[in-house]
């Protein structure tokens, strides 16, 4: 047949080219660990990325080679992404909060050849350098002297044409943080990354256009900073980056730079609320806050919405690039009461075009979208994992490309998805399931409760019964009876924890989630007083 369209490989450098060409003057602001601030633009990022690509080639890097980073959020980290990807390499963002053993495992498994790191992580480099077997070059993002990032790119002229190739080439490697086992590598392709970025700009997802000013609190080392560095270039937004996550710094930056969009895990907002309560300050210009990574508690959603901010509740995982679902508003949103709106946002949203969801029971039978039947959540689509990096075990999906997320969820008739738990965290009492997430979120809605973890402990009759570990808010003397009274207003009687224990702190993973495996380990021989 005569006629057709241009064959145009979906490669990541096209995103930065677009940003530099169409939004060249839009700013990228960085607040560094030492308190200093710098400003560059999309044109500056593109120029420096080309220089870095030249420098990496000069070091002998070849397409497909891995360039690792250990860095917080700042403009040079963004340059490193586009520079490494632009020369055909694979950017590998390492999470500096992992344990030494995992840091060694990950860099060696990835066979990283270059490591670019923040000075703040010098102790990690000093400690692990001898155990990293493949890293040849070390560059310091904010260092001085010959190995500093600025010195490395200063020697290049930036006259560089991006490496071209098929869109199915890899461009980025992220390891899961290992909440439930050994870290596994997820290898994104140019194609998956570009399609995901396009999906992210739409109003139902991050709602980005060039008027947006985003301060992503989600770190660039966690699940590709939720894809924002790519979607942000496509939309030409202004980025405000902070290398520290202190609420005082964040709130001040948000106000001075008139930040409209923010994204992060729920703990970010717990800290911000404490700052707001203590000082009366608040972020004045925020329009859209995206919360994901773990379930956003109702009280948090309510408070942000009362400030006039749109809250997007997102669900996803490293394996899903990471956007799976987002809190898109329903057609009848304008007619809903405040409470009904909060109810809707408490669910994890709906899928954007591109991905599909289904829920199956333990036998693999697909469950109806009736808002009641719960089971394992599965997902498929062009930005969902097929196989883990260097995993000889084969595909991570079934014959029809469904990836089993390990999450337990319910699909509602209106298309919204609701996570009820992680398969491994569900508390099984007398053959029935109790959602640890529901108990925890309900508990943090009780005045005086700072954080809560629900786990199942052995019970001779019921198999498992829930107990709740609670960290009180500073100065609070909330009692177990008060918490039980609060819970009983919201959950079925048989869900109420058999015991409530007060603890000083709870263990967290490198990405700030409750480390349930450690908590369960601690309580594995625990005997309930009444059992
Ligand atoms: P890890 O699996 O190492 O924790 P991820 O950061 O990829 O790494 O975490 C993905 C998991 O986080 C999901 O499978 C889910 O259990 C949880 N999660 C993410 N977003 C939400 C959310 N909005 N509500 C509840 N759980 C969530």
Coordinates of C-alpha atoms and ligand atoms in Angstrom, one line a residue:
X1 CA 0.0 0.0 0.0
X2 CA 1.3 3.4 -0.9
X3 CA 1.7 6.1 1.8
X4 CA 2.6 5.9 5.5
X5 CA 4.1 7.8 8.4
X6 CA 7.6 8.6 9.5
X7 CA 9.5 5.9 11.3
X8 CA 10.6 7.8 14.4
X9 CA 12.3 5.8 17.1
X10 CA 11.0 6.8 20.6
X11 CA 14.4 7.6 22.1
X12 CA 14.8 9.5 25.4
X13 CA 17.2 12.2 24.0
X14 CA 14.2 13.5 22.0
X15 CA 12.7 14.6 25.3
X16 CA 15.7 16.7 26.2
X17 CA 16.0 18.1 22.7
X18 CA 12.4 19.1 22.8
X19 CA 12.9 20.8 26.2
X20 CA 16.0 22.6 25.1
X21 CA 14.4 23.8 21.8
X22 CA 10.9 24.7 23.0
X23 CA 11.4 25.5 26.7
X24 CA 15.1 26.5 26.6
X25 CA 14.7 29.2 29.3
X26 CA 12.6 27.3 31.7
X27 CA 14.5 27.0 34.9
X28 CA 16.0 24.1 36.9
X29 CA 16.7 25.4 40.5
X30 CA 18.9 23.3 42.8
X31 CA 19.2 23.8 46.5
X32 CA 22.4 21.9 47.5
X33 CA 23.3 20.1 50.7
X34 CA 25.6 23.0 51.8
X35 CA 22.7 25.4 51.6
X36 CA 23.8 27.1 48.3
X37 CA 21.5 27.4 45.4
X38 CA 22.1 27.3 41.7
X39 CA 19.9 27.9 38.6
X40 CA 20.2 26.5 35.2
X41 CA 17.7 26.0 32.3
X42 CA 16.6 23.1 30.0
X43 CA 19.1 24.5 27.5
X44 CA 21.9 24.3 30.1
X45 CA 20.9 20.7 31.1
X46 CA 21.0 19.7 27.4
X47 CA 24.4 21.4 26.8
X48 CA 26.0 19.8 29.9
X49 CA 24.5 16.4 29.1
X50 CA 26.2 16.5 25.7
X51 CA 29.5 17.4 27.4
X52 CA 29.1 14.5 29.8
X53 CA 28.3 12.1 26.9
X54 CA 31.5 13.2 25.3
X55 CA 33.5 12.8 28.5
X56 CA 32.0 9.3 29.0
X57 CA 33.0 8.3 25.5
X58 CA 36.5 9.6 26.1
X59 CA 36.6 7.3 29.2
X60 CA 35.9 4.4 26.9
X61 CA 32.3 3.8 27.7
X62 CA 30.3 2.0 25.0
X63 CA 26.5 1.9 24.3
X64 CA 24.8 -0.3 26.8
X65 CA 27.4 0.3 29.5
X66 CA 26.1 1.2 32.9
X67 CA 26.8 4.6 34.6
X68 CA 25.8 4.6 38.2
X69 CA 24.8 7.5 40.5
X70 CA 24.6 7.9 44.2
X71 CA 22.9 11.2 44.4
X72 CA 20.1 13.3 45.8
X73 CA 17.9 15.6 43.6
X74 CA 19.8 18.4 41.8
X75 CA 20.5 19.6 38.3
X76 CA 23.8 17.7 37.9
X77 CA 22.0 14.5 38.6
X78 CA 19.5 15.4 35.9
X79 CA 22.5 16.1 33.5
X80 CA 23.9 12.7 34.4
X81 CA 20.7 10.9 33.4
X82 CA 20.5 12.6 30.0
X83 CA 24.2 12.5 29.4
X84 CA 24.6 8.8 30.1
X85 CA 21.4 7.9 28.2
X86 CA 22.4 10.2 25.4
X87 CA 25.7 8.4 24.7
X88 CA 23.7 5.2 24.5
X89 CA 24.5 4.2 28.0
X90 CA 22.3 3.0 30.8
X91 CA 21.8 5.2 33.8
X92 CA 21.7 3.2 37.0
X93 CA 20.4 5.1 40.0
X94 CA 21.6 3.5 43.3
X95 CA 19.7 4.2 46.5
X96 CA 22.2 5.4 49.0
X97 CA 20.0 4.4 51.9
X98 CA 20.4 0.7 51.2
X99 CA 22.6 -1.5 53.5
X100 CA 26.2 -2.0 52.5
X101 CA 25.6 -5.5 51.5
X102 CA 22.9 -4.5 49.1
X103 CA 25.0 -1.6 47.7
X104 CA 27.9 -4.0 46.9
X105 CA 25.5 -6.5 45.4
X106 CA 23.7 -4.0 43.2
X107 CA 26.7 -2.2 41.7
X108 CA 28.5 -5.5 41.0
X109 CA 25.4 -7.2 39.6
X110 CA 24.8 -4.2 37.3
X111 CA 28.5 -4.1 36.3
X112 CA 28.6 -0.4 36.7
X113 CA 31.7 1.2 35.0
X114 CA 31.4 4.7 36.3
X115 CA 30.0 6.1 39.6
X116 CA 29.0 9.7 40.0
X117 CA 28.2 10.6 43.6
X118 CA 27.4 13.4 46.0
X119 CA 30.2 14.4 48.4
X120 CA 27.8 13.5 51.2
X121 CA 28.1 9.9 50.2
X122 CA 31.9 9.9 50.3
X123 CA 31.9 7.6 53.4
X124 CA 29.9 5.0 51.4
X125 CA 32.5 5.1 48.6
X126 CA 35.4 4.9 51.0
X127 CA 33.8 1.9 52.7
X128 CA 32.8 -0.1 49.6
X129 CA 35.3 0.9 46.9
X130 CA 37.4 -2.2 47.4
X131 CA 34.4 -4.5 47.1
X132 CA 33.0 -2.9 44.0
X133 CA 34.6 -4.9 41.3
X134 CA 33.5 -3.2 38.0
X135 CA 33.7 0.6 38.8
X136 CA 36.7 2.2 37.0
X137 CA 35.9 5.9 37.3
X138 CA 34.6 7.9 40.3
X139 CA 33.2 11.4 39.7
X140 CA 31.9 13.7 42.5
X141 CA 28.8 15.8 41.6
X142 CA 29.6 18.6 44.1
X143 CA 33.4 18.0 44.5
X144 CA 36.4 20.1 43.7
X145 CA 39.5 19.2 41.7
X146 CA 40.0 16.9 38.7
X147 CA 37.4 14.3 39.7
X148 CA 34.6 16.8 40.1
X149 CA 31.7 16.8 37.8
X150 CA 32.3 20.3 36.6
X151 CA 36.0 19.6 35.8
X152 CA 35.0 16.4 33.9
X153 CA 32.6 18.2 31.6
X154 CA 34.7 21.4 31.4
X155 CA 37.1 19.7 29.0
X156 CA 34.4 19.1 26.4
X157 CA 32.9 21.4 23.8
X158 CA 29.3 20.0 23.8
X159 CA 29.4 19.6 20.0
X160 CA 27.8 16.1 20.1
X161 CA 25.1 14.2 18.3
X162 CA 23.2 11.8 20.5
X163 CA 23.8 8.1 20.0
X164 CA 21.0 6.7 17.7
X165 CA 19.6 3.3 17.8
X166 CA 16.5 1.2 18.2
X167 CA 13.8 2.4 20.7
X168 CA 13.9 -1.0 22.4
X169 CA 17.5 -0.4 23.6
X170 CA 17.8 -0.1 27.4
X171 CA 18.3 3.3 28.9
X172 CA 17.9 3.0 32.6
X173 CA 18.3 0.4 35.4
X174 CA 16.6 0.6 38.8
X175 CA 16.7 -2.0 41.5
X176 CA 13.7 -2.7 43.7
X177 CA 14.5 -1.7 47.2
X178 CA 14.1 -5.3 48.4
X179 CA 11.2 -4.9 50.9
X180 CA 10.4 -8.5 50.2
X181 CA 13.7 -10.1 49.2
X182 CA 16.9 -9.5 47.2
X183 CA 17.1 -6.4 45.1
X184 CA 16.2 -7.1 41.5
X185 CA 17.1 -5.0 38.5
X186 CA 14.4 -3.5 36.3
X187 CA 15.7 -2.4 32.9
X188 CA 13.7 0.3 31.2
X189 CA 13.9 0.9 27.5
X190 CA 13.9 4.2 25.6
X191 CA 10.4 3.2 24.3
X192 CA 8.9 2.3 27.6
X193 CA 10.3 5.5 29.1
X194 CA 9.0 7.8 26.4
X195 CA 5.6 6.3 26.4
X196 CA 5.4 6.4 30.2
X197 CA 6.5 10.1 30.1
X198 CA 3.7 10.9 27.6
X199 CA 1.2 9.2 29.7
X200 CA 2.4 11.1 32.8
X201 CA 1.8 14.6 31.4
X202 CA -2.0 14.2 31.0
X203 CA -4.4 15.9 33.4
X204 CA -5.5 12.6 34.9
X205 CA -1.9 11.8 35.9
X206 CA 0.6 14.5 36.8
X207 CA -1.2 17.3 34.9
X208 CA 1.9 19.0 33.6
X209 CA 2.3 21.9 31.2
X210 CA 5.0 24.5 31.0
X211 CA 3.3 26.6 33.7
X212 CA 3.9 23.8 36.2
X213 CA 6.6 24.3 38.9
X214 CA 7.4 20.9 40.4
X215 CA 9.4 20.1 43.5
X216 CA 9.6 16.3 43.4
X217 CA 10.4 15.1 46.9
X218 CA 10.6 11.6 45.6
X219 CA 14.3 11.0 45.2
X220 CA 15.9 10.5 41.8
X221 CA 17.2 7.2 43.1
X222 CA 13.8 5.8 43.8
X223 CA 11.8 4.3 40.9
X224 CA 13.2 6.9 38.4
X225 CA 11.8 9.7 40.5
X226 CA 8.4 8.4 39.3
X227 CA 9.4 9.3 35.8
X228 CA 9.2 13.1 36.4
X229 CA 12.6 14.0 34.9
X230 CA 11.4 12.6 31.6
X231 CA 7.8 13.9 31.7
X232 CA 9.0 17.3 33.0
X233 CA 11.2 17.6 29.9
X234 CA 8.3 16.6 27.6
X235 CA 6.1 19.3 29.1
X236 CA 8.9 21.9 29.7
X237 CA 8.1 22.5 33.3
X238 CA 10.3 24.3 35.9
X239 CA 11.9 22.0 38.4
X240 CA 12.9 22.9 41.9
X241 CA 15.2 20.4 43.4
X242 CA 16.4 20.1 47.0
X243 CA 19.2 17.8 48.0
X244 CA 17.8 17.7 51.6
X245 CA 14.3 16.7 52.6
X246 CA 13.9 18.9 55.7
X247 CA 10.4 20.4 55.8
X248 CA 11.7 23.8 56.8
X249 CA 13.9 23.9 53.6
X250 CA 11.1 22.4 51.4
X251 CA 8.4 24.8 52.6
X252 CA 10.7 27.8 52.2
X253 CA 11.7 26.7 48.7
X254 CA 8.1 26.0 47.7
X255 CA 7.1 29.5 48.7
X256 CA 10.0 31.3 47.2
X257 CA 9.8 29.5 43.8
X258 CA 6.0 29.3 43.8
X259 CA 5.9 25.5 43.5
X260 CA 2.6 24.2 42.1
X261 CA 3.3 20.5 42.0
X262 CA 4.9 18.1 44.4
X263 CA 5.2 14.4 44.7
X264 CA 6.4 12.1 47.4
X265 CA 5.7 9.3 49.9
X266 CA 3.3 10.0 52.8
X267 CA 6.1 10.5 55.4
X268 CA 7.1 13.7 53.6
X269 CA 3.7 15.2 54.5
X270 CA 3.8 14.0 58.1
X271 CA 7.0 16.0 58.5
X272 CA 5.5 19.0 56.7
X273 CA 2.4 19.0 58.8
X274 CA 4.5 19.0 62.0
X275 CA 6.4 22.0 60.6
X276 CA 3.2 23.7 59.7
X277 CA 1.7 23.1 63.2
X278 CA 4.9 24.3 64.9
X279 CA 5.4 27.5 62.9
X280 CA 2.2 28.4 61.1
X281 CA 4.0 28.4 57.8
X282 CA 2.5 26.5 54.8
X283 CA 3.2 26.0 51.2
X284 CA 1.1 28.7 49.6
X285 CA 1.1 27.9 45.9
X286 CA 0.6 24.2 45.7
X287 CA -2.1 23.0 43.4
X288 CA -1.5 19.3 43.0
X289 CA 0.2 16.9 45.5
X290 CA 0.8 13.4 44.4
X291 CA 1.2 10.8 47.1
X292 CA 2.3 7.2 46.5
X293 CA 4.8 4.6 47.4
X294 CA 2.6 3.5 50.3
X295 CA -1.1 4.1 51.1
X296 CA -1.9 7.8 51.8
X297 CA -3.7 8.0 55.1
X298 CA -7.2 9.5 55.0
X299 CA -6.3 12.2 57.5
X300 CA -3.5 13.4 55.3
X301 CA -5.6 13.5 52.2
X302 CA -8.3 15.4 54.1
X303 CA -5.9 18.0 55.5
X304 CA -4.3 18.7 52.1
X305 CA -7.7 18.9 50.4
X306 CA -8.9 21.4 53.0
X307 CA -5.9 23.5 52.0
X308 CA -7.5 23.7 48.6
X309 CA -5.0 21.3 47.1
X310 CA -5.8 18.6 44.6
X311 CA -4.5 15.3 45.9
X312 CA -3.5 12.5 43.5
X313 CA -3.1 9.1 45.1
X314 CA -0.8 7.0 43.0
X315 CA 0.0 3.4 43.0
X316 CA 3.0 1.8 41.3
X317 CA 6.2 0.0 41.7
X318 CA 9.7 0.0 40.3
X319 CA 8.5 -2.8 37.9
X320 CA 5.8 -0.5 36.5
X321 CA 8.1 2.5 35.6
X322 CA 6.5 3.3 38.2
X323 CA 3.0 4.6 37.4
X324 CA 0.3 1.9 37.6
X325 CA -2.7 4.0 38.7
X326 CA -3.3 7.6 39.5
X327 CA -6.2 9.3 41.4
X328 CA -8.0 10.7 38.4
X329 CA -11.3 12.4 39.4
X330 CA -14.6 10.8 38.4
X331 CA -17.0 12.4 35.9
X332 CA -19.4 13.4 38.8
X333 CA -16.6 14.9 40.9
X334 CA -18.2 18.3 41.0
X335 CA -21.4 16.9 42.4
X336 CA -19.8 15.0 45.2
X337 CA -19.6 16.1 48.8
X338 CA -16.3 16.7 50.5
X339 CA -16.5 13.3 52.3
X340 CA -17.3 11.5 49.0
X341 CA -14.3 13.1 47.3
X342 CA -12.1 12.1 50.1
X343 CA -13.5 8.5 49.9
X344 CA -12.5 8.5 46.2
X345 CA -9.0 9.9 46.7
X346 CA -8.4 7.3 49.4
X347 CA -8.5 4.6 46.7
X348 CA -5.4 4.3 44.5
X349 CA -7.0 5.8 41.3
X350 CA -7.5 4.4 37.9
X351 CA -5.1 3.3 35.0
X352 CA -4.1 5.8 32.3
X353 CA -4.3 4.6 28.7
X354 CA -1.6 2.0 28.1
X355 CA -1.9 -0.3 31.1
X356 CA -4.5 -2.9 32.1
X357 CA -5.3 -4.3 35.5
X358 CA -7.0 -7.4 36.7
X359 CA -7.5 -9.2 40.1
X360 CA -7.2 -13.0 40.4
X361 CA -7.8 -15.3 43.3
X362 CA -5.3 -17.8 44.6
X363 CA -6.3 -20.3 41.9
X364 CA -5.7 -17.6 39.2
X365 CA -9.4 -17.1 38.5
X366 CA -10.1 -13.6 37.3
X367 CA -12.4 -11.8 39.8
X368 CA -15.3 -9.5 38.9
X369 CA -14.8 -5.7 39.2
X370 CA -17.5 -5.6 41.9
X371 CA -15.8 -3.6 44.6
X372 CA -15.9 -6.6 46.9
X373 CA -13.9 -9.5 45.4
X374 CA -10.3 -9.1 46.5
X375 CA -7.2 -11.0 45.2
X376 CA -3.8 -10.5 43.7
X377 CA -3.4 -7.5 41.5
X378 CA -1.9 -8.1 38.1
X379 CA -0.9 -5.5 35.5
X380 CA 0.4 -5.4 31.9
X381 CA 1.3 -2.8 29.3
X382 CA 4.2 -1.3 27.4
X383 CA 5.9 0.2 30.5
X384 CA 5.5 -2.9 32.7
X385 CA 8.4 -5.3 33.3
X386 CA 8.9 -8.4 31.2
X387 CA 12.0 -9.9 32.8
X388 CA 14.4 -8.8 35.6
X389 CA 17.9 -7.7 34.6
X390 CA 20.3 -10.7 34.1
X391 CA 17.7 -13.0 35.5
X392 CA 18.2 -16.5 34.1
X393 CA 15.0 -17.6 35.6
X394 CA 13.1 -16.3 32.6
X395 CA 10.1 -14.0 32.2
X396 CA 8.6 -12.3 35.2
X397 CA 5.2 -12.5 33.5
X398 CA 2.7 -15.2 32.4
X399 CA 2.0 -16.2 28.9
X400 CA -0.4 -13.2 28.4
X401 CA 2.1 -10.7 29.8
X402 CA 0.4 -10.3 33.1
X403 CA 2.8 -9.3 35.9
X404 CA 1.8 -10.3 39.4
X405 CA 2.4 -7.3 41.7
X406 CA 2.3 -9.1 45.0
X407 CA -0.3 -6.6 46.1
X408 CA -3.8 -7.5 47.2
X409 CA -6.5 -5.3 45.8
X410 CA -10.1 -4.7 44.8
X411 CA -11.3 -3.3 41.5
X412 CA -14.5 -1.1 41.8
X413 CA -17.2 -0.9 39.1
X414 CA -16.3 2.7 38.5
X415 CA -12.8 1.7 37.4
X416 CA -11.0 2.7 40.6
X417 CA -8.5 0.4 42.2
X418 CA -8.0 -0.1 45.9
X419 CA -5.0 -1.7 47.4
X420 CA -6.0 -3.6 50.5
X421 CA -2.6 -5.0 51.4
X422 CA 0.6 -6.7 50.2
X423 CA 0.1 -10.4 49.8
X424 CA 2.8 -11.0 52.4
X425 CA 1.5 -8.5 54.9
X426 CA -2.1 -9.7 55.0
X427 CA -3.2 -10.9 58.5
X428 CA -5.0 -14.2 58.2
X429 CA -7.4 -14.7 61.1
X430 CA -9.6 -17.8 61.1
X431 CA -9.3 -18.1 57.3
X432 CA -10.4 -14.5 56.8
X433 CA -8.2 -11.7 55.7
X434 CA -7.5 -8.6 57.8
X435 CA -5.8 -5.7 55.9
X436 CA -2.7 -4.5 57.9
X437 CA -2.8 -1.3 55.7
X438 CA -6.4 -0.5 56.8
X439 CA -5.6 -1.0 60.4
X440 CA -2.5 1.2 60.2
X441 CA -4.2 4.0 58.3
X442 CA -7.1 4.0 60.6
X443 CA -4.8 4.1 63.7
X444 CA -2.9 7.1 62.4
X445 CA -6.2 8.9 62.1
X446 CA -6.5 8.7 66.0
X447 CA -5.2 11.9 67.7
X448 CA -1.8 11.4 69.3
X449 CA -0.7 8.5 67.1
X450 CA 2.4 9.3 65.0
X451 CA 2.9 6.0 63.2
X452 CA 1.5 2.5 63.4
X453 CA 2.3 -1.0 62.2
X454 CA -0.1 -3.9 62.2
X455 CA 1.2 -7.5 62.0
X456 CA -0.2 -10.9 62.5
X457 CA 1.1 -13.0 65.4
X458 CA 0.5 -16.6 66.1
X459 CA -2.8 -17.6 67.7
X460 CA -3.6 -21.2 68.5
X461 CA -7.3 -20.9 67.5
X462 CA -7.4 -18.3 64.8
X463 CA -4.0 -19.0 63.3
X464 CA -3.1 -15.3 63.3
X465 CA -4.4 -12.3 65.2
X466 CA -3.4 -8.7 64.6
X467 CA -1.3 -6.7 67.1
X468 CA -0.6 -3.0 66.6
X469 CA 2.7 -1.3 67.3
X470 CA 2.3 2.5 67.9
X471 CA 4.7 5.4 68.0
X472 CA 3.1 8.3 69.9
X473 CA 3.4 11.8 68.5
X474 CA 5.8 13.9 70.6
X475 CA 4.1 15.0 73.8
X476 CA 1.1 12.7 73.4
X477 CA -0.1 10.3 76.0
X478 CA -2.7 8.5 74.0
X479 CA -3.7 5.2 75.5
X480 CA -4.4 1.8 74.0
X481 CA -8.1 2.1 75.1
X482 CA -8.4 5.4 73.2
X483 CA -6.9 3.8 70.1
X484 CA -9.2 0.8 70.3
X485 CA -12.2 3.1 70.7
X486 CA -11.1 5.0 67.6
X487 CA -10.5 1.8 65.6
X488 CA -13.9 0.3 66.5
X489 CA -15.7 3.2 64.9
X490 CA -14.1 2.3 61.5
X491 CA -13.3 -1.5 61.3
X492 CA -15.2 -4.7 62.0
X493 CA -14.9 -5.9 65.6
X494 CA -13.0 -9.0 64.7
X495 CA -10.3 -6.8 63.0
X496 CA -9.5 -5.0 66.3
X497 CA -5.9 -5.8 67.4
X498 CA -5.6 -8.2 70.3
X499 CA -2.9 -6.0 71.8
X500 CA -1.5 -2.5 71.3
X501 CA 2.2 -1.9 72.1
X502 CA 3.8 1.5 72.3
X503 CA 7.3 1.7 70.8
X504 CA 9.9 4.4 70.4
X505 CA 10.3 3.9 66.7
X506 CA 9.6 1.5 63.8
X507 CA 12.1 0.1 61.3
X508 CA 11.9 1.5 57.7
X509 CA 13.2 0.4 54.3
X510 CA 15.5 2.5 52.3
X511 CA 12.5 4.2 50.7
X512 CA 10.8 5.1 53.9
X513 CA 8.3 2.3 54.1
X514 CA 7.6 0.2 57.1
X515 CA 10.0 -2.8 57.1
X516 CA 7.4 -5.4 57.9
X517 CA 9.8 -8.3 57.5
X518 CA 12.0 -7.0 60.3
X519 CA 8.9 -6.3 62.5
X520 CA 7.5 -9.8 61.9
X521 CA 10.9 -11.3 62.7
X522 CA 11.0 -9.4 66.0
X523 CA 7.6 -10.8 66.9
X524 CA 7.9 -14.3 65.5
X525 CA 7.9 -16.1 68.9
X526 CA 5.5 -13.6 70.5
X527 CA 2.8 -15.0 72.7
X528 CA -0.5 -13.1 73.0
X529 CA -1.4 -12.7 76.7
X530 CA -5.0 -14.0 76.1
X531 CA -4.1 -16.9 73.8
Ligands
LIG1 P1 9.6 -2.1 47.0 O1 8.8 -3.2 46.4 O2 11.1 -2.4 47.1 O3 9.1 -1.5 48.2 P2 8.6 -0.1 45.2 O4 9.0 1.3 45.7 O5 8.6 -0.4 43.8 O6 9.7 -1.0 45.9 O7 7.3 -0.4 45.9 C1 6.1 -0.9 45.3 C2 5.1 -1.3 46.3 O8 4.7 -0.2 47.1 C3 3.8 -1.7 45.7 O9 3.9 -3.0 45.2 C4 2.8 -1.5 46.8 O10 2.8 -2.6 47.7 C5 3.3 -0.3 47.5 N1 2.6 0.9 47.1 C6 3.0 1.8 46.2 N2 2.0 2.8 46.1 C7 1.1 2.5 47.0 C8 -0.2 3.1 47.3 N3 -0.6 4.3 46.8 N4 -0.9 2.5 48.3 C9 -0.5 1.3 48.8 N5 0.6 0.7 48.5 C10 1.4 1.3 47.6

